[in-house]
Every structure is written in structure tokens, then in C-alpha cells.
């Protein structure tokens, strides 16, 4: 799913801004009043933000109930402050946002996450007794970057980093990541805005 999303974003990144603007204009101008379409857009944004907010609330509640000390509330407040600042920057600077560049960097981030998930899947198969080959430790970085450190914990949570991965985990990681990066950096054929709008109107 992540791989498909990355290559879909790569395909439409150059025309997605125009497509979104055309879709909003079409929704607002479909009827003379346009009230129904306006409320539909407002509701869509509201429920999207509400869903993410509820996920954050449930996550923070579970963390606070474990009596993790003062670090968790401070982290939550700092995260909220960063979200407010980023939201303001996106709102006031969204017109100047280069979506193609944004999608490129976010897609690279997602590919690294997906590679970590693939390696984690092999590790989970081994723990379940479904895969027991190539379980020798490929290398040990515990003395350099331990998963018990702050940086190691962040890398483990985001990219599936392991301080002492097995051979099978390393092989699966690069077997996914290298072909994905090669395909990602090959010349793309973006969907023109007019063609995309025409296909949407046909459907």
C-alpha cells in the first residue's frame, strides 16, 4: 500500500495542485448557491482533522496512564506547539508550497519506512516460527547507536532500525529499498491536469 501510494504521488505531484483547485471550484460552482458543496468541504476537513485528533488523544491517554513521568506531558505540549506553528506556516505559505518537491521528500521518507516494515515482517515471521533461515547477526551497532538511546528509539519507531539485525532482515531491507529507489528516480510521466480532470468527469 505504501509503495503504491508513493508512485501514485510521484505520478500526479506536478498536477495535483491544479486538480485540487479545479475540483474545489467545480464543487462550489455546481449550483448557484453552492451552500451544500461548501458544507460538504467543511465537513470533510473537519472529520479528517477530528480523526487524527482522536488518535492523538487516545495515544496520549494510554501513555499518561502508564505513569511515564513529566516527559510525556512536556512532549505532548511541544508536539502541539509544533503542530500549531506548522499549521500556520502551511496556511499562510501554502500558496507558495512546491507540492512536487514536498511529495518527493515525503515519498523518500515513506520508502524508508516501508523498507523497515518489510524487514520487521521477516523478524515477525521468525518470532512466529515461520521463517528460520539466515538468522545470523549481520552486524552489531549497539556500541555506536543503541536502540535504548533516544536517537536509536526514534529510528526504531520510524524506520524499524535494529542495532543487531539478522542477515535475512538486511537482505529483505535492501531487496526492497534498492529497486524501489531505482524505480522512483526513473523519469516519470506525470498526468496532465486537463486529462486527469477529463477522466474524473467521465467516471
mmCIF file of C-alpha atoms in Angstrom:
data_model
loop_
_atom_site.group_PDB
_atom_site.id
_atom_site.type_symbol
_atom_site.label_atom_id
_atom_site.label_comp_id
_atom_site.label_asym_id
_atom_site.label_seq_id
_atom_site.Cartn_x
_atom_site.Cartn_y
_atom_site.Cartn_z
ATOM 1 C CA UNK A 1 0.000 0.000 0.000
ATOM 2 C CA UNK A 2 2.800 2.431 0.883
ATOM 3 C CA UNK A 3 4.663 1.621 -2.322
ATOM 4 C CA UNK A 4 1.572 2.189 -4.456
ATOM 5 C CA UNK A 5 0.895 5.487 -2.704
ATOM 6 C CA UNK A 6 4.481 6.672 -3.281
ATOM 7 C CA UNK A 7 4.401 6.020 -7.009
ATOM 8 C CA UNK A 8 0.910 7.469 -7.330
ATOM 9 C CA UNK A 9 2.093 10.675 -5.651
ATOM 10 C CA UNK A 10 5.144 10.730 -7.909
ATOM 11 C CA UNK A 11 2.878 10.446 -10.932
ATOM 12 C CA UNK A 12 0.432 13.215 -10.025
ATOM 13 C CA UNK A 13 2.634 15.536 -7.955
ATOM 14 C CA UNK A 14 3.130 18.056 -10.733
ATOM 15 C CA UNK A 15 -0.568 18.438 -11.435
ATOM 16 C CA UNK A 16 -2.197 17.688 -8.073
ATOM 17 C CA UNK A 17 -2.431 21.353 -7.067
ATOM 18 C CA UNK A 18 -4.303 22.272 -10.240
ATOM 19 C CA UNK A 19 -6.554 19.225 -9.887
ATOM 20 C CA UNK A 20 -7.439 20.122 -6.303
ATOM 21 C CA UNK A 21 -8.203 23.723 -7.210
ATOM 22 C CA UNK A 22 -10.361 22.635 -10.150
ATOM 23 C CA UNK A 23 -12.230 20.104 -8.007
ATOM 24 C CA UNK A 24 -12.944 22.718 -5.318
ATOM 25 C CA UNK A 25 -14.086 25.277 -7.903
ATOM 26 C CA UNK A 26 -16.320 22.692 -9.532
ATOM 27 C CA UNK A 27 -17.871 21.740 -6.196
ATOM 28 C CA UNK A 28 -18.501 25.354 -5.244
ATOM 29 C CA UNK A 29 -19.868 26.413 -8.627
ATOM 30 C CA UNK A 30 -22.049 23.406 -9.373
ATOM 31 C CA UNK A 31 -25.139 25.253 -8.123
ATOM 32 C CA UNK A 32 -25.774 28.998 -7.941
ATOM 33 C CA UNK A 33 -25.848 28.989 -4.158
ATOM 34 C CA UNK A 34 -23.142 26.371 -3.619
ATOM 35 C CA UNK A 35 -24.035 26.045 0.064
ATOM 36 C CA UNK A 36 -24.313 22.276 0.030
ATOM 37 C CA UNK A 37 -20.889 21.884 -1.567
ATOM 38 C CA UNK A 38 -19.322 24.361 0.851
ATOM 39 C CA UNK A 39 -20.637 22.463 3.873
ATOM 40 C CA UNK A 40 -19.501 19.184 2.306
ATOM 41 C CA UNK A 41 -15.943 20.532 2.026
ATOM 42 C CA UNK A 42 -16.072 21.882 5.583
ATOM 43 C CA UNK A 43 -17.347 18.534 6.886
ATOM 44 C CA UNK A 44 -14.642 16.621 5.024
ATOM 45 C CA UNK A 45 -11.882 18.757 6.537
ATOM 46 C CA UNK A 46 -13.497 18.632 9.983
ATOM 47 C CA UNK A 47 -13.774 14.842 10.097
ATOM 48 C CA UNK A 48 -10.234 14.389 8.714
ATOM 49 C CA UNK A 49 -8.789 16.610 11.447
ATOM 50 C CA UNK A 50 -11.094 15.112 14.112
ATOM 51 C CA UNK A 51 -9.965 11.582 13.278
ATOM 52 C CA UNK A 52 -6.296 12.481 13.613
ATOM 53 C CA UNK A 53 -7.030 14.399 16.813
ATOM 54 C CA UNK A 54 -8.847 11.450 18.364
ATOM 55 C CA UNK A 55 -5.970 9.132 17.510
ATOM 56 C CA UNK A 56 -3.566 11.520 19.237
ATOM 57 C CA UNK A 57 -5.827 11.792 22.296
ATOM 58 C CA UNK A 58 -6.147 8.022 22.687
ATOM 59 C CA UNK A 59 -2.401 7.567 22.245
ATOM 60 C CA UNK A 60 -1.587 10.221 24.833
ATOM 61 C CA UNK A 61 -4.148 8.857 27.295
ATOM 62 C CA UNK A 62 -2.608 5.404 27.040
ATOM 63 C CA UNK A 63 0.853 6.892 27.590
ATOM 64 C CA UNK A 64 -0.208 9.011 30.571
ATOM 65 C CA UNK A 65 -1.924 6.071 32.278
ATOM 66 C CA UNK A 66 1.402 4.226 32.362
ATOM 67 C CA UNK A 67 2.845 6.844 34.739
ATOM 68 C CA UNK A 68 5.751 7.777 32.488
ATOM 69 C CA UNK A 69 6.567 10.940 34.421
ATOM 70 C CA UNK A 70 6.685 14.532 33.315
ATOM 71 C CA UNK A 71 8.381 13.801 29.982
ATOM 72 C CA UNK A 72 5.194 12.662 28.235
ATOM 73 C CA UNK A 73 3.112 15.783 29.036
ATOM 74 C CA UNK A 74 6.014 18.036 28.053
ATOM 75 C CA UNK A 75 6.413 16.131 24.801
ATOM 76 C CA UNK A 76 2.685 16.402 24.116
ATOM 77 C CA UNK A 77 2.730 20.164 24.666
ATOM 78 C CA UNK A 78 5.798 20.586 22.480
ATOM 79 C CA UNK A 79 4.166 18.495 19.773
ATOM 80 C CA UNK A 80 1.002 20.587 19.956
ATOM 81 C CA UNK A 81 3.042 23.789 19.703
ATOM 82 C CA UNK A 82 4.909 22.438 16.677
ATOM 83 C CA UNK A 83 1.611 21.448 15.069
ATOM 84 C CA UNK A 84 0.234 24.951 15.561
ATOM 85 C CA UNK A 85 3.364 26.539 14.079
ATOM 86 C CA UNK A 86 3.435 24.152 11.118
ATOM 87 C CA UNK A 87 -0.297 24.651 10.543
ATOM 88 C CA UNK A 88 0.184 28.407 10.444
ATOM 89 C CA UNK A 89 3.126 28.130 8.076
ATOM 90 C CA UNK A 90 1.186 25.838 5.747
ATOM 91 C CA UNK A 91 -1.891 28.086 5.869
ATOM 92 C CA UNK A 92 -0.049 31.323 5.135
ATOM 93 C CA UNK A 93 2.578 29.793 2.915
ATOM 94 C CA UNK A 94 0.514 27.098 1.216
ATOM 95 C CA UNK A 95 0.177 29.056 -1.988
ATOM 96 C CA UNK A 96 3.961 29.064 -2.375
ATOM 97 C CA UNK A 97 4.334 25.401 -1.388
ATOM 98 C CA UNK A 98 6.097 23.356 -4.045
ATOM 99 C CA UNK A 99 3.994 20.193 -3.915
ATOM 100 C CA UNK A 100 6.246 18.319 -6.343
ATOM 101 C CA UNK A 101 9.274 18.829 -4.095
ATOM 102 C CA UNK A 102 7.196 18.132 -0.973
ATOM 103 C CA UNK A 103 5.910 14.846 -2.400
ATOM 104 C CA UNK A 104 9.421 13.844 -3.488
ATOM 105 C CA UNK A 105 10.912 14.157 0.005
ATOM 106 C CA UNK A 106 7.876 12.694 1.757
ATOM 107 C CA UNK A 107 7.897 9.782 -0.711
ATOM 108 C CA UNK A 108 11.552 9.046 0.053
ATOM 109 C CA UNK A 109 10.676 9.078 3.746
ATOM 110 C CA UNK A 110 7.808 6.629 3.125
ATOM 111 C CA UNK A 111 10.067 4.290 1.128
ATOM 112 C CA UNK A 112 12.482 4.113 4.070
ATOM 113 C CA UNK A 113 9.554 3.389 6.393
ATOM 114 C CA UNK A 114 8.266 0.668 4.045
ATOM 115 C CA UNK A 115 11.720 -0.946 3.878
ATOM 116 C CA UNK A 116 11.806 -1.025 7.676
ATOM 117 C CA UNK A 117 8.357 -2.611 7.727
ATOM 118 C CA UNK A 118 9.496 -5.285 5.277
ATOM 119 C CA UNK A 119 12.489 -6.129 7.466
ATOM 120 C CA UNK A 120 10.229 -6.094 10.524
ATOM 121 C CA UNK A 121 7.882 -8.533 8.805
ATOM 122 C CA UNK A 122 10.727 -11.029 8.385
ATOM 123 C CA UNK A 123 11.574 -10.590 12.060
ATOM 124 C CA UNK A 124 7.930 -11.204 12.986
ATOM 125 C CA UNK A 125 7.836 -14.335 10.796
ATOM 126 C CA UNK A 126 10.880 -15.654 12.648
ATOM 127 C CA UNK A 127 9.299 -14.941 16.031
ATOM 128 C CA UNK A 128 6.198 -16.825 14.865
ATOM 129 C CA UNK A 129 8.318 -19.795 13.756
ATOM 130 C CA UNK A 130 7.510 -19.327 10.070
ATOM 131 C CA UNK A 131 10.983 -18.254 8.911
ATOM 132 C CA UNK A 132 14.172 -19.584 10.472
ATOM 133 C CA UNK A 133 16.783 -19.162 7.739
ATOM 134 C CA UNK A 134 19.671 -16.671 7.705
ATOM 135 C CA UNK A 135 19.261 -15.738 11.359
ATOM 136 C CA UNK A 136 22.927 -14.952 11.968
ATOM 137 C CA UNK A 137 23.597 -11.397 13.135
ATOM 138 C CA UNK A 138 24.761 -9.328 10.155
ATOM 139 C CA UNK A 139 26.418 -6.601 12.249
ATOM 140 C CA UNK A 140 26.177 -5.155 15.732
ATOM 141 C CA UNK A 141 25.876 -1.383 16.193
ATOM 142 C CA UNK A 142 24.845 -1.481 19.843
ATOM 143 C CA UNK A 143 28.081 0.214 20.883
ATOM 144 C CA UNK A 144 27.576 3.005 18.315
ATOM 145 C CA UNK A 145 23.802 3.540 18.185
ATOM 146 C CA UNK A 146 21.802 1.543 20.682
ATOM 147 C CA UNK A 147 18.031 1.193 20.440
ATOM 148 C CA UNK A 148 17.925 2.149 24.119
ATOM 149 C CA UNK A 149 19.180 5.645 23.301
ATOM 150 C CA UNK A 150 16.896 8.488 22.262
ATOM 151 C CA UNK A 151 18.134 8.544 18.676
ATOM 152 C CA UNK A 152 18.007 4.778 18.381
ATOM 153 C CA UNK A 153 14.474 4.686 19.776
ATOM 154 C CA UNK A 154 13.306 7.311 17.262
ATOM 155 C CA UNK A 155 14.948 5.477 14.369
ATOM 156 C CA UNK A 156 13.450 2.200 15.543
ATOM 157 C CA UNK A 157 9.977 3.694 15.768
ATOM 158 C CA UNK A 158 10.100 5.455 12.398
ATOM 159 C CA UNK A 159 12.301 3.256 10.209
ATOM 160 C CA UNK A 160 12.426 -0.076 12.031
ATOM 161 C CA UNK A 161 16.101 0.337 12.946
ATOM 162 C CA UNK A 162 17.709 -2.602 14.742
ATOM 163 C CA UNK A 163 21.091 -2.406 16.449
ATOM 164 C CA UNK A 164 21.875 -6.055 15.629
ATOM 165 C CA UNK A 165 19.796 -7.115 12.597
ATOM 166 C CA UNK A 166 19.943 -10.597 11.154
ATOM 167 C CA UNK A 167 21.146 -11.408 7.662
ATOM 168 C CA UNK A 168 17.594 -12.037 6.443
ATOM 169 C CA UNK A 169 16.434 -8.642 7.740
ATOM 170 C CA UNK A 170 19.275 -6.815 5.981
ATOM 171 C CA UNK A 171 18.696 -8.714 2.732
ATOM 172 C CA UNK A 172 14.958 -8.027 2.715
ATOM 173 C CA UNK A 173 15.535 -4.366 3.626
ATOM 174 C CA UNK A 174 17.846 -3.693 0.688
ATOM 175 C CA UNK A 175 15.992 -6.070 -1.651
ATOM 176 C CA UNK A 176 13.002 -3.769 -1.271
ATOM 177 C CA UNK A 177 14.728 -0.398 -0.923
ATOM 178 C CA UNK A 178 17.205 -0.523 -3.828
ATOM 179 C CA UNK A 179 14.687 -1.447 -6.585
ATOM 180 C CA UNK A 180 12.153 0.984 -5.109
ATOM 181 C CA UNK A 181 14.664 3.860 -5.210
ATOM 182 C CA UNK A 182 15.740 2.983 -8.762
ATOM 183 C CA UNK A 183 12.133 2.998 -9.970
ATOM 184 C CA UNK A 184 11.432 6.168 -8.020
ATOM 185 C CA UNK A 185 14.260 8.138 -9.638
ATOM 186 C CA UNK A 186 13.499 6.963 -13.168
ATOM 187 C CA UNK A 187 11.904 9.660 -15.370
ATOM 188 C CA UNK A 188 8.203 9.885 -14.634
ATOM 189 C CA UNK A 189 5.253 10.610 -16.863
ATOM 190 C CA UNK A 190 3.015 12.965 -14.856
ATOM 191 C CA UNK A 191 -0.695 13.050 -15.533
ATOM 192 C CA UNK A 192 -1.674 16.366 -17.202
ATOM 193 C CA UNK A 193 -4.255 18.311 -15.236
ATOM 194 C CA UNK A 194 -6.654 18.519 -18.172
ATOM 195 C CA UNK A 195 -6.513 14.766 -18.825
ATOM 196 C CA UNK A 196 -6.976 13.975 -15.123
ATOM 197 C CA UNK A 197 -9.950 16.316 -14.896
ATOM 198 C CA UNK A 198 -11.465 14.737 -18.012
ATOM 199 C CA UNK A 199 -11.024 11.227 -16.624
ATOM 200 C CA UNK A 200 -12.631 12.285 -13.358
ATOM 201 C CA UNK A 201 -15.621 13.812 -15.143
ATOM 202 C CA UNK A 202 -16.086 10.612 -17.184
ATOM 203 C CA UNK A 203 -16.165 8.482 -14.013
#
